[in-house]
Each structure stands twice: as structure tokens, then as C-alpha cells.
Amino acid sequence: MGKMDKIQKEREIRKIIHVDMDAFFAAVEIRDNPQYKGKPIIVGGKPNSRGVVATCSYEARKFGIHSAMPSFMAYKLCPQAIFVRGRFDAYREASKLIEEIFFEYSDLVEPVSIDEAYLDVTNNKKCIASATQIAIEIRSKIFNKTKLTASAGVSYNKFLAKIASDMNKPDGLVVVTPLKAKQVLEELPIGKFHGIGKASEKKMKMLGINNGKDLKERTLKELVQHFGKVGKYYYNIVRGIDNREIVTERIRKSLGHERTFSKDVTNIDTMVKIISELGEKISKQMQERHFKAKTLTLKIKYANFDVVSRSKTIDIPFDKVDVINHLGRKMLLENLGPKCKIRLLGMSVSNLVWQNDDQDKQEILSFYEGQIPII
Ligand code: TTP
Ligand code: MG
């Protein structure tokens, strides 16, 4: 890109939409089991297991239940809740349908997780001038096709679009125009700033920063002093500055899955079986998406929570399940002591090679699907 093009691009106001499904896994369960409607539904591990809540219906959230909470705790808060096991195929199917709708409008689609994506619709395929109009259409198409509701946020960058989609959940649509951004950001509680994690939130509060307005009063120097490099990001986002581009699937850097066990595993055959299952899933997705990889990484979390990560790189790009499983098994066996107890196994592929692609298009950001615990 030439210098003038770059300046032109920076001046252009982008139109970004963030779409996030409402109580996604729980909503799919309620759709498929109408008797659950209006009830506190928890998708995740059973209360008498070590499992956690993947998500829960809004009725369950009133009791203080939320994602990642241990199931037994959720049960304590709401014994009458209905605990349901996840059905990932159903969630993936819905996710695919939603994605198809996004691509009707733009190729600049960044899937963030199974139920969430950013779209850049500045120059969209349907030449619709209003991003709000597109968000309205997308929400209604999602509902017609899946019978599920989505919330959407429309703004001029990713950060604000994400904040906006969260402002009127569930089934909400919020537009944050450049004029409105200042007020929205100043009033935003510090914990709601995407990118400010639990630890930073605590630290901010200790420093007397409770909302965007407080944050804005701090100098860049102060923020960098307290938070390091990310201080600059905080300084910018509270001023509505976020130049991050949409990262499309084509520039994904890795793909992986992992599995946490409800009971620590000691049996090698079981571990090998899990490796095969993970390998099958990864291989299937690679072939669907038309890419191969040169590196396989195995992650092992032992019962004492120690984590090791081992990689093998080979010259010839692979996507076949046999190769993945062979490499995975090999690394597993190399890292098992005599009395190994394992809590989690994960595998991911990286060093991706896309079909019909020149090498330099590949790599920018990492995206690891394994964030979603498999239950
Ligand atoms: P979220 O979009 O974070 O949550 P949600 O869609 O259930 O609810 P909301 O209306 O607030 O958006 O996550 C999407 C799905 O990902 C969620 O339905 C279940 C899964 N998930 C987990 O399995 N574990 C987690 O810790 C989180 C946060 C989500
Ligand atoms: Mg969601």
C-alpha cells in the first residue's frame, strides 16, 4: 500500500458490526426442547461432577450463575435449574448457518468464537450504505434461519462494536456513532472494557479508576507505568481509537481442540483414543477449510496443573488424520512418566499452508478454538 493510500485509508470511517448470539448453547437447547422455555437452563457439567458451566439461560443468570462457574456452585445458587449436556454438533450447525449470512454481506468476516464475529461492511457486497440497515437484516435473517436471537453492535471500530453488541443484550441492536462514542466510553464501568481482564480491573479500581471517565484522566505515561505495554492500548481505546483490522479466516494461524477430563486419566489407551478423536476433528476441519499444516503441537496438563507443550514440524504439509494421530501419539508417549495422571489433552496445528496460496499470505494472528471447554 502506498503512503497516500494509507493516509486515505486512515481517514476513512470504517463500518464495523459485531454480532454475538444470545446465551448461545442454552438458546439452542431451549429451541430444540420447548419445555425448557422460561426456565433456568445450564449447559455444562453435571452438578456432582468437576465440570463447569459452559453457559446458561438468562433466567439462570438472575441467580448469579455464569460461564466457567463450577457446576456444583451453580447448583447451590439454583437447585431447581435444569442441567443439560452440550451438543456441539448442533451448535456448530447453527454457527455455520450464521456465518453464511455474514458472507452474504462481506468477505471481511472475523469469527471470534463459535457464536461471535466481526464484520467490516464499509464496502459491502450489497452496496448498502447503512451499516445499521445491514445489522437489522442480519439479525432478522439469523432468526429466520436458526430461530435463535443475536445481539449486534454497530460502530466505527472493533472495540466499540463489541461494547455496543453487549449494551442491549439479549436480542438487542445498539449503534455507537462517533458523536455518541465519547459518552458511551466515559460511562462504561472499567470491568466492561474488553481487554481489561480481572486482574487489571482490580488494579484499576485500586488506582481509583472505576469507569472510562476516570481512565481518560490518566496520562499515557502513568498507564504505561502501571500496566506496561498494554497501557497504551487502554489509553487509546478510552479515546475511541482502535485501528485493529478484521482478521479473516484466511489469515488464521492455527487451529486446535482440547479436552478436559471429568476424572484424571491414567490409562494410556484412553489417552491415545482421545488423541485420535482430537486428530479426527482437526483433520476434518482442515479439509473443509482447504488448508494443510506443517506443525503439530500437543498440550498436556497433568493432574498437578503443570502444563507442557510439545511440537513437531515436518517438511511436507499434512491434513490427514493418520499423520496427525501418529505425530500426536509419538509426542504423548515421549512425555508420559510411569505414573502420569492427566487432566487435559489438546492438539493444534500451525504453520498453515493454504491451497493455491503463496506462502506470504498466511500469518498474522492466532486463533485457538480450544478456548471453549469441551464438556
Ligand atoms: P458467550 O457469547 O460468551 O456467551 P453466551 O452466548 O452464552 O451468552 P451471551 O448472551 O452473554 O453472549 O459464549 C458463547 C458460547 O461459548 C456459550 O454459549 C458457551 C460457550 N462458552 C463456554 O463453553 N465456556 C465459556 O467460558 C464461555 C464464556 C463460553
Ligand atoms: Mg454469545
Tab-separated table of C-alpha atoms and ligand atoms in Angstrom:
chain	number	residue	atom	x	y	z
A	1	MET	CA	0.000	0.000	0.000
A	2	GLY	CA	1.417	3.408	-0.990
A	3	LYS	CA	1.732	6.201	1.507
A	4	MET	CA	-1.151	8.203	0.057
A	5	ASP	CA	-3.392	5.134	0.038
A	6	LYS	CA	-2.531	4.579	3.644
A	7	ILE	CA	-3.405	8.120	4.636
A	8	GLN	CA	-6.644	7.874	2.658
A	9	LYS	CA	-7.472	4.629	4.418
A	10	GLU	CA	-6.814	6.041	7.845
A	11	ARG	CA	-9.160	8.934	7.145
A	12	GLU	CA	-11.974	6.745	6.025
A	13	ILE	CA	-14.502	5.965	8.696
A	14	ARG	CA	-14.977	2.231	8.825
A	15	LYS	CA	-18.276	0.482	9.432
A	16	ILE	CA	-17.867	-2.468	11.755
A	17	ILE	CA	-20.557	-4.800	13.046
A	18	HIS	CA	-20.093	-7.194	15.942
A	19	VAL	CA	-22.623	-9.997	16.205
A	20	ASP	CA	-22.905	-12.214	19.258
A	21	MET	CA	-25.557	-14.866	19.787
A	22	ASP	CA	-27.594	-14.704	22.989
A	23	ALA	CA	-26.946	-17.415	25.594
A	24	PHE	CA	-25.879	-19.450	22.608
A	25	PHE	CA	-25.628	-23.086	23.750
A	26	ALA	CA	-28.585	-22.632	26.120
A	27	ALA	CA	-30.655	-20.963	23.402
A	28	VAL	CA	-30.080	-23.914	21.060
A	29	GLU	CA	-31.175	-26.312	23.814
A	30	ILE	CA	-34.309	-24.289	24.508
A	31	ARG	CA	-35.120	-24.101	20.799
A	32	ASP	CA	-34.857	-27.881	20.499
A	33	ASN	CA	-36.618	-28.617	23.802
A	34	PRO	CA	-39.515	-26.168	24.090
A	35	GLN	CA	-40.354	-27.446	27.576
A	36	TYR	CA	-37.191	-25.581	28.766
A	37	LYS	CA	-38.564	-22.213	27.737
A	38	GLY	CA	-38.628	-19.625	30.531
A	39	LYS	CA	-36.625	-21.905	32.872
A	40	PRO	CA	-33.117	-21.663	34.307
A	41	ILE	CA	-31.157	-23.878	31.912
A	42	ILE	CA	-27.490	-24.656	32.470
A	43	VAL	CA	-25.381	-26.210	29.727
A	44	GLY	CA	-22.252	-27.874	31.074
A	45	GLY	CA	-21.056	-30.442	33.534
A	46	LYS	CA	-23.463	-32.083	35.956
A	47	PRO	CA	-23.542	-30.592	39.472
A	48	ASN	CA	-21.987	-33.699	41.029
A	49	SER	CA	-19.012	-33.575	38.653
A	50	ARG	CA	-15.898	-31.433	38.396
A	51	GLY	CA	-17.449	-29.793	35.370
A	52	VAL	CA	-18.161	-26.157	34.799
A	53	VAL	CA	-21.000	-24.120	33.377
A	54	ALA	CA	-20.438	-23.511	29.654
A	55	THR	CA	-23.325	-21.101	29.571
A	56	CYS	CA	-26.809	-20.657	30.989
A	57	SER	CA	-30.128	-19.093	30.068
A	58	TYR	CA	-30.860	-15.545	31.161
A	59	GLU	CA	-33.315	-16.938	33.730
A	60	ALA	CA	-30.369	-18.776	35.354
A	61	ARG	CA	-28.192	-15.663	35.244
A	62	LYS	CA	-30.612	-13.969	37.651
A	63	PHE	CA	-29.309	-16.355	40.293
A	64	GLY	CA	-25.751	-15.198	39.702
A	65	ILE	CA	-24.772	-18.176	37.569
A	66	HIS	CA	-22.303	-17.542	34.747
A	67	SER	CA	-19.947	-19.268	32.289
A	68	ALA	CA	-16.941	-21.076	33.788
A	69	MET	CA	-18.530	-21.311	37.256
A	70	PRO	CA	-18.138	-24.804	38.755
A	71	SER	CA	-21.381	-26.703	38.269
A	72	PHE	CA	-21.726	-27.606	41.919
A	73	MET	CA	-21.691	-23.915	42.766
A	74	ALA	CA	-24.358	-23.219	40.168
A	75	TYR	CA	-26.433	-25.936	41.753
A	76	LYS	CA	-26.075	-24.312	45.161
A	77	LEU	CA	-27.277	-20.997	43.756
A	78	CYS	CA	-30.210	-22.538	41.939
A	79	PRO	CA	-31.042	-26.171	42.805
A	80	GLN	CA	-34.111	-26.138	40.551
A	81	ALA	CA	-32.007	-25.360	37.475
A	82	ILE	CA	-32.054	-27.881	34.636
A	83	PHE	CA	-28.549	-29.134	33.783
A	84	VAL	CA	-28.097	-30.145	30.168
A	85	ARG	CA	-25.123	-31.740	28.413
A	86	GLY	CA	-23.698	-29.852	25.459
A	87	ARG	CA	-24.479	-30.966	21.899
A	88	PHE	CA	-21.638	-29.477	19.921
A	89	ASP	CA	-22.804	-30.670	16.540
A	90	ALA	CA	-25.993	-28.684	16.962
A	91	TYR	CA	-24.029	-25.567	17.985
A	92	ARG	CA	-21.646	-25.911	15.047
A	93	GLU	CA	-24.519	-26.310	12.650
A	94	ALA	CA	-26.137	-23.099	13.879
A	95	SER	CA	-22.769	-21.374	13.788
A	96	LYS	CA	-22.293	-22.338	10.141
A	97	LEU	CA	-25.693	-21.002	9.146
A	98	ILE	CA	-24.932	-17.713	10.822
A	99	GLU	CA	-21.579	-17.476	9.100
A	100	GLU	CA	-23.203	-17.989	5.708
A	101	ILE	CA	-25.407	-14.986	6.388
A	102	PHE	CA	-22.381	-12.830	7.224
A	103	PHE	CA	-20.712	-13.719	3.938
A	104	GLU	CA	-23.759	-12.538	2.009
A	105	TYR	CA	-22.721	-9.054	3.050
A	106	SER	CA	-18.952	-9.060	3.280
A	107	ASP	CA	-15.885	-11.240	2.890
A	108	LEU	CA	-14.249	-9.338	5.716
A	109	VAL	CA	-15.602	-11.590	8.439
A	110	GLU	CA	-13.623	-12.437	11.551
A	111	PRO	CA	-15.085	-15.301	13.565
A	112	VAL	CA	-14.002	-14.798	17.158
A	113	SER	CA	-15.654	-17.842	18.630
A	114	ILE	CA	-18.429	-20.238	17.767
A	115	ASP	CA	-21.131	-17.590	18.312
A	116	GLU	CA	-19.422	-14.306	17.637
A	117	ALA	CA	-17.919	-12.440	14.702
A	118	TYR	CA	-16.821	-9.047	13.480
A	119	LEU	CA	-17.717	-7.827	10.002
A	120	ASP	CA	-16.281	-4.900	8.126
A	121	VAL	CA	-19.140	-3.683	5.942
A	122	THR	CA	-17.567	-0.403	4.823
A	123	ASN	CA	-17.551	-1.664	1.235
A	124	ASN	CA	-20.107	-4.437	1.384
A	125	LYS	CA	-21.232	-6.831	-1.325
A	126	LYS	CA	-24.780	-5.453	-1.425
A	127	CYS	CA	-23.706	-1.815	-1.609
A	128	ILE	CA	-25.907	-0.910	1.336
A	129	ALA	CA	-24.825	2.448	2.677
A	130	SER	CA	-26.152	1.996	6.198
A	131	ALA	CA	-24.351	-0.453	8.472
A	132	THR	CA	-27.336	-0.259	10.802
A	133	GLN	CA	-29.565	-1.475	7.984
A	134	ILE	CA	-27.204	-4.404	7.440
A	135	ALA	CA	-27.239	-5.254	11.144
A	136	ILE	CA	-31.045	-5.216	11.126
A	137	GLU	CA	-31.120	-7.549	8.131
A	138	ILE	CA	-28.518	-9.893	9.598
A	139	ARG	CA	-30.367	-10.198	12.893
A	140	SER	CA	-33.626	-10.942	11.185
A	141	LYS	CA	-32.057	-13.482	8.811
A	142	ILE	CA	-30.355	-15.209	11.735
A	143	PHE	CA	-33.680	-15.546	13.468
A	144	ASN	CA	-35.485	-16.806	10.382
A	145	LYS	CA	-32.838	-19.375	9.603
A	146	THR	CA	-31.989	-20.620	13.091
A	147	LYS	CA	-34.847	-19.487	15.359
A	148	LEU	CA	-32.185	-18.037	17.648
A	149	THR	CA	-31.616	-14.427	18.613
A	150	ALA	CA	-28.419	-12.466	18.164
A	151	SER	CA	-27.320	-9.117	19.525
A	152	ALA	CA	-25.395	-6.749	17.315
A	153	GLY	CA	-23.313	-3.640	17.779
A	154	VAL	CA	-22.501	-1.177	15.030
A	155	SER	CA	-19.666	1.309	15.215
A	156	TYR	CA	-16.512	2.533	13.531
A	157	ASN	CA	-14.067	0.134	15.160
A	158	LYS	CA	-13.966	-3.317	16.674
A	159	PHE	CA	-13.716	-2.225	20.271
A	160	LEU	CA	-16.806	-0.021	20.115
A	161	ALA	CA	-18.801	-2.507	18.033
A	162	LYS	CA	-18.139	-5.167	20.665
A	163	ILE	CA	-19.131	-2.863	23.509
A	164	ALA	CA	-22.262	-1.926	21.565
A	165	SER	CA	-23.377	-5.516	20.981
A	166	ASP	CA	-23.237	-6.088	24.726
A	167	MET	CA	-25.206	-2.972	25.680
A	168	ASN	CA	-28.688	-4.239	24.960
A	169	LYS	CA	-28.390	-7.987	25.310
A	170	PRO	CA	-30.330	-10.195	24.697
A	171	ASP	CA	-31.881	-9.584	21.256
A	172	GLY	CA	-30.535	-6.041	21.086
A	173	LEU	CA	-29.087	-3.731	18.483
A	174	VAL	CA	-27.008	-0.717	19.508
A	175	VAL	CA	-25.323	1.780	17.232
A	176	VAL	CA	-22.447	3.838	18.587
A	177	THR	CA	-21.833	6.747	16.256
A	178	PRO	CA	-18.645	8.831	16.501
A	179	LEU	CA	-20.717	11.504	18.232
A	180	LYS	CA	-22.072	9.100	20.839
A	181	ALA	CA	-18.788	7.281	21.449
A	182	LYS	CA	-17.389	9.795	23.940
A	183	GLN	CA	-20.306	9.467	26.308
A	184	VAL	CA	-20.555	5.690	25.989
A	185	LEU	CA	-16.864	5.316	26.775
A	186	GLU	CA	-16.867	7.707	29.704
A	187	GLU	CA	-19.815	5.982	31.329
A	188	LEU	CA	-18.522	2.468	30.762
A	189	PRO	CA	-17.637	0.621	34.003
A	190	ILE	CA	-13.965	-0.322	33.924
A	191	GLY	CA	-14.696	-4.077	34.053
A	192	LYS	CA	-16.684	-3.810	30.834
A	193	PHE	CA	-13.723	-2.615	28.803
A	194	HIS	CA	-12.952	-5.536	26.552
A	195	GLY	CA	-9.279	-6.338	27.030
A	196	ILE	CA	-9.167	-5.316	30.667
A	197	GLY	CA	-9.038	-8.643	32.455
A	198	LYS	CA	-9.975	-9.423	36.039
A	199	ALA	CA	-6.515	-8.658	37.408
A	200	SER	CA	-6.199	-5.325	35.625
A	201	GLU	CA	-9.716	-4.399	36.654
A	202	LYS	CA	-8.765	-4.892	40.273
A	203	LYS	CA	-5.637	-2.851	39.834
A	204	MET	CA	-7.542	-0.077	38.077
A	205	LYS	CA	-10.014	0.089	40.932
A	206	MET	CA	-7.180	0.301	43.409
A	207	LEU	CA	-5.883	3.253	41.443
A	208	GLY	CA	-9.306	4.873	41.674
A	209	ILE	CA	-10.234	4.135	38.065
A	210	ASN	CA	-13.802	2.916	38.062
A	211	ASN	CA	-15.068	3.938	34.637
A	212	GLY	CA	-13.974	5.350	31.311
A	213	LYS	CA	-14.041	8.899	32.577
A	214	ASP	CA	-11.535	8.087	35.321
A	215	LEU	CA	-9.368	6.201	32.845
A	216	LYS	CA	-9.284	9.120	30.455
A	217	GLU	CA	-7.917	11.391	33.148
A	218	ARG	CA	-4.719	9.320	33.388
A	219	THR	CA	-1.747	10.189	31.235
A	220	LEU	CA	-0.187	7.740	28.802
A	221	LYS	CA	2.930	7.723	30.929
A	222	GLU	CA	1.010	6.789	34.053
A	223	LEU	CA	-0.852	3.958	32.332
A	224	VAL	CA	2.311	2.509	30.828
A	225	GLN	CA	3.986	2.759	34.205
A	226	HIS	CA	1.257	0.728	35.862
A	227	PHE	CA	0.274	-1.682	33.091
A	228	GLY	CA	3.258	-1.888	30.760
A	229	LYS	CA	2.747	-2.030	27.018
A	230	VAL	CA	-0.981	-2.662	27.227
A	231	GLY	CA	-1.297	0.730	28.965
A	232	LYS	CA	-1.070	2.323	25.548
A	233	TYR	CA	-3.976	0.224	24.336
A	234	TYR	CA	-6.044	1.376	27.333
A	235	TYR	CA	-5.079	4.962	26.645
A	236	ASN	CA	-6.273	4.661	23.052
A	237	ILE	CA	-9.485	2.698	23.448
A	238	VAL	CA	-10.894	5.081	26.021
A	239	ARG	CA	-10.460	7.763	23.364
A	240	GLY	CA	-12.290	5.609	20.827
A	241	ILE	CA	-9.084	4.783	18.946
A	242	ASP	CA	-8.787	1.198	17.762
A	243	ASN	CA	-7.233	0.563	14.359
A	244	ARG	CA	-7.257	-3.211	14.532
A	245	GLU	CA	-8.317	-4.679	11.207
A	246	ILE	CA	-10.705	-7.552	10.701
A	247	VAL	CA	-8.646	-10.762	10.626
A	248	THR	CA	-10.325	-13.178	8.268
A	249	GLU	CA	-10.202	-16.943	8.380
A	250	ARG	CA	-7.607	-16.959	5.595
A	251	ILE	CA	-5.083	-15.349	7.871
A	252	ARG	CA	-5.740	-17.643	10.762
A	253	LYS	CA	-2.531	-19.023	12.183
A	254	SER	CA	-3.561	-22.144	13.994
A	255	LEU	CA	-6.418	-24.475	14.703
A	256	GLY	CA	-6.805	-26.719	17.676
A	257	HIS	CA	-9.005	-28.552	20.094
A	258	GLU	CA	-8.594	-29.729	23.635
A	259	ARG	CA	-10.377	-31.889	26.081
A	260	THR	CA	-10.588	-31.594	29.844
A	261	PHE	CA	-11.450	-34.807	31.615
A	262	SER	CA	-14.033	-35.102	34.332
A	263	LYS	CA	-11.658	-37.541	36.062
A	264	ASP	CA	-7.856	-37.533	35.729
A	265	VAL	CA	-6.802	-40.108	33.162
A	266	THR	CA	-4.013	-42.611	33.841
A	267	ASN	CA	-4.790	-45.208	31.199
A	268	ILE	CA	-2.626	-44.853	28.091
A	269	ASP	CA	-5.204	-46.423	25.792
A	270	THR	CA	-7.728	-43.822	26.841
A	271	MET	CA	-5.231	-41.051	26.161
A	272	VAL	CA	-4.449	-42.458	22.720
A	273	LYS	CA	-8.160	-42.661	21.994
A	274	ILE	CA	-8.608	-39.007	22.909
A	275	ILE	CA	-5.672	-38.078	20.693
A	276	SER	CA	-7.379	-39.878	17.811
A	277	GLU	CA	-10.646	-38.065	18.441
A	278	LEU	CA	-8.956	-34.681	18.541
A	279	GLY	CA	-6.963	-35.578	15.425
A	280	GLU	CA	-10.087	-36.583	13.543
A	281	LYS	CA	-11.786	-33.321	14.379
A	282	ILE	CA	-8.780	-31.238	13.374
A	283	SER	CA	-8.239	-33.138	10.144
A	284	LYS	CA	-11.909	-32.789	9.189
A	285	GLN	CA	-11.865	-29.060	9.734
A	286	MET	CA	-8.613	-28.641	7.820
A	287	GLN	CA	-10.052	-30.437	4.843
A	288	GLU	CA	-13.308	-28.483	4.999
A	289	ARG	CA	-11.389	-25.253	5.044
A	290	HIS	CA	-8.796	-26.289	2.480
A	291	PHE	CA	-5.565	-25.899	4.346
A	292	LYS	CA	-2.691	-28.051	5.483
A	293	ALA	CA	-0.129	-27.579	8.231
A	294	LYS	CA	3.498	-28.309	8.881
A	295	THR	CA	3.470	-28.253	12.674
A	296	LEU	CA	1.515	-30.205	15.237
A	297	THR	CA	1.526	-29.181	18.889
A	298	LEU	CA	0.445	-31.374	21.753
A	299	LYS	CA	-0.572	-29.855	25.059
A	300	ILE	CA	-0.703	-31.907	28.216
A	301	LYS	CA	-1.986	-30.654	31.518
A	302	TYR	CA	-1.042	-33.018	34.332
A	303	ALA	CA	-3.157	-33.598	37.406
A	304	ASN	CA	-0.971	-31.158	39.361
A	305	PHE	CA	-1.793	-28.493	36.748
A	306	ASP	CA	1.709	-28.473	35.218
A	307	VAL	CA	1.384	-27.886	31.512
A	308	VAL	CA	3.774	-28.993	28.785
A	309	SER	CA	3.552	-28.172	25.154
A	310	ARG	CA	5.487	-30.170	22.535
A	311	SER	CA	5.684	-29.507	18.805
A	312	LYS	CA	6.821	-31.429	15.772
A	313	THR	CA	7.361	-29.830	12.391
A	314	ILE	CA	7.648	-31.762	9.161
A	315	ASP	CA	8.540	-30.539	5.701
A	316	ILE	CA	5.556	-31.867	3.855
A	317	PRO	CA	2.296	-30.136	4.771
A	318	PHE	CA	-0.282	-32.541	6.168
A	319	ASP	CA	-4.026	-32.678	6.738
A	320	LYS	CA	-4.622	-36.414	7.028
A	321	VAL	CA	-5.854	-37.850	10.291
A	322	ASP	CA	-3.273	-40.652	10.198
A	323	VAL	CA	-0.357	-38.235	10.139
A	324	ILE	CA	-1.831	-36.072	12.882
A	325	ASN	CA	-2.534	-39.045	15.112
A	326	HIS	CA	0.856	-40.568	14.500
A	327	LEU	CA	2.654	-37.373	15.489
A	328	GLY	CA	0.296	-36.791	18.404
A	329	ARG	CA	0.762	-40.297	19.791
A	330	LYS	CA	4.500	-40.068	19.437
A	331	MET	CA	4.705	-36.841	21.425
A	332	LEU	CA	2.285	-38.187	24.018
A	333	LEU	CA	4.354	-41.306	24.641
A	334	GLU	CA	7.535	-39.250	24.848
A	335	ASN	CA	6.032	-37.195	27.644
A	336	LEU	CA	4.450	-39.773	29.866
A	337	GLY	CA	6.159	-40.752	33.069
A	338	PRO	CA	5.383	-44.120	34.658
A	339	LYS	CA	2.573	-42.825	36.867
A	340	CYS	CA	1.268	-39.959	34.836
A	341	LYS	CA	-2.126	-38.546	35.682
A	342	ILE	CA	-3.535	-36.274	33.072
A	343	ARG	CA	-6.209	-33.645	33.357
A	344	LEU	CA	-6.303	-32.253	29.833
A	345	LEU	CA	-5.093	-33.118	26.364
A	346	GLY	CA	-5.040	-30.698	23.465
A	347	MET	CA	-3.709	-30.668	19.929
A	348	SER	CA	-3.332	-27.861	17.464
A	349	VAL	CA	-1.832	-27.372	14.039
A	350	SER	CA	0.107	-24.323	12.912
A	351	ASN	CA	2.467	-23.233	10.151
A	352	LEU	CA	-0.558	-23.399	7.922
A	353	VAL	CA	-0.388	-23.675	4.187
A	354	TRP	CA	-3.432	-22.732	2.169
A	355	GLN	CA	-4.284	-24.423	-1.050
A	356	ASN	CA	-3.375	-22.316	-4.111
A	357	ASP	CA	-1.715	-19.790	-1.951
A	358	ASP	CA	1.570	-18.053	-1.919
A	359	GLN	CA	3.321	-18.503	1.357
A	360	ASP	CA	3.389	-14.909	2.466
A	361	LYS	CA	-0.368	-14.571	2.845
A	362	GLN	CA	-0.618	-16.815	5.831
A	363	GLU	CA	0.295	-15.488	9.101
A	364	ILE	CA	-0.917	-12.794	11.366
A	365	LEU	CA	-2.943	-13.646	14.375
A	366	SER	CA	-3.547	-16.715	16.353
A	367	PHE	CA	-6.962	-18.187	16.897
A	368	TYR	CA	-7.350	-21.174	19.101
A	369	GLU	CA	-10.707	-22.841	19.097
A	370	GLY	CA	-9.866	-24.865	22.137
A	371	GLN	CA	-10.842	-21.941	24.374
A	372	ILE	CA	-14.281	-23.415	24.547
A	373	PRO	CA	-14.152	-26.220	27.073
A	374	ILE	CA	-15.442	-29.474	25.734
A	375	ILE	CA	-17.946	-30.970	28.095
B	1	TTP	P1	-20.655	-16.137	25.015
B	1	TTP	O1	-21.064	-15.372	23.796
B	1	TTP	O2	-19.627	-15.557	25.895
B	1	TTP	O3	-21.930	-16.403	25.918
B	1	TTP	P2	-23.422	-16.699	25.524
B	1	TTP	O4	-23.644	-16.633	24.057
B	1	TTP	O5	-23.821	-17.995	26.157
B	1	TTP	O6	-24.237	-15.566	26.260
B	1	TTP	P3	-24.339	-14.025	25.880
B	1	TTP	O7	-25.805	-13.797	25.618
B	1	TTP	O8	-23.866	-13.297	27.085
B	1	TTP	O9	-23.490	-13.804	24.677
B	1	TTP	O10	-20.155	-17.567	24.597
B	1	TTP	C1	-20.714	-18.294	23.516
B	1	TTP	C2	-20.781	-19.768	23.824
B	1	TTP	O11	-19.486	-20.270	24.088
B	1	TTP	C3	-21.610	-20.091	25.044
B	1	TTP	O12	-22.996	-20.253	24.740
B	1	TTP	C4	-20.971	-21.334	25.569
B	1	TTP	C5	-19.538	-21.256	25.123
B	1	TTP	N1	-18.660	-20.869	26.264
B	1	TTP	C6	-18.064	-21.876	27.016
B	1	TTP	O13	-18.230	-23.063	26.718
B	1	TTP	N2	-17.286	-21.516	28.085
B	1	TTP	C7	-17.092	-20.212	28.461
B	1	TTP	O14	-16.392	-19.942	29.446
B	1	TTP	C8	-17.714	-19.185	27.675
B	1	TTP	C9	-17.536	-17.737	28.052
B	1	TTP	C10	-18.499	-19.562	26.602
B	2	MG	MG	-22.952	-15.027	22.949
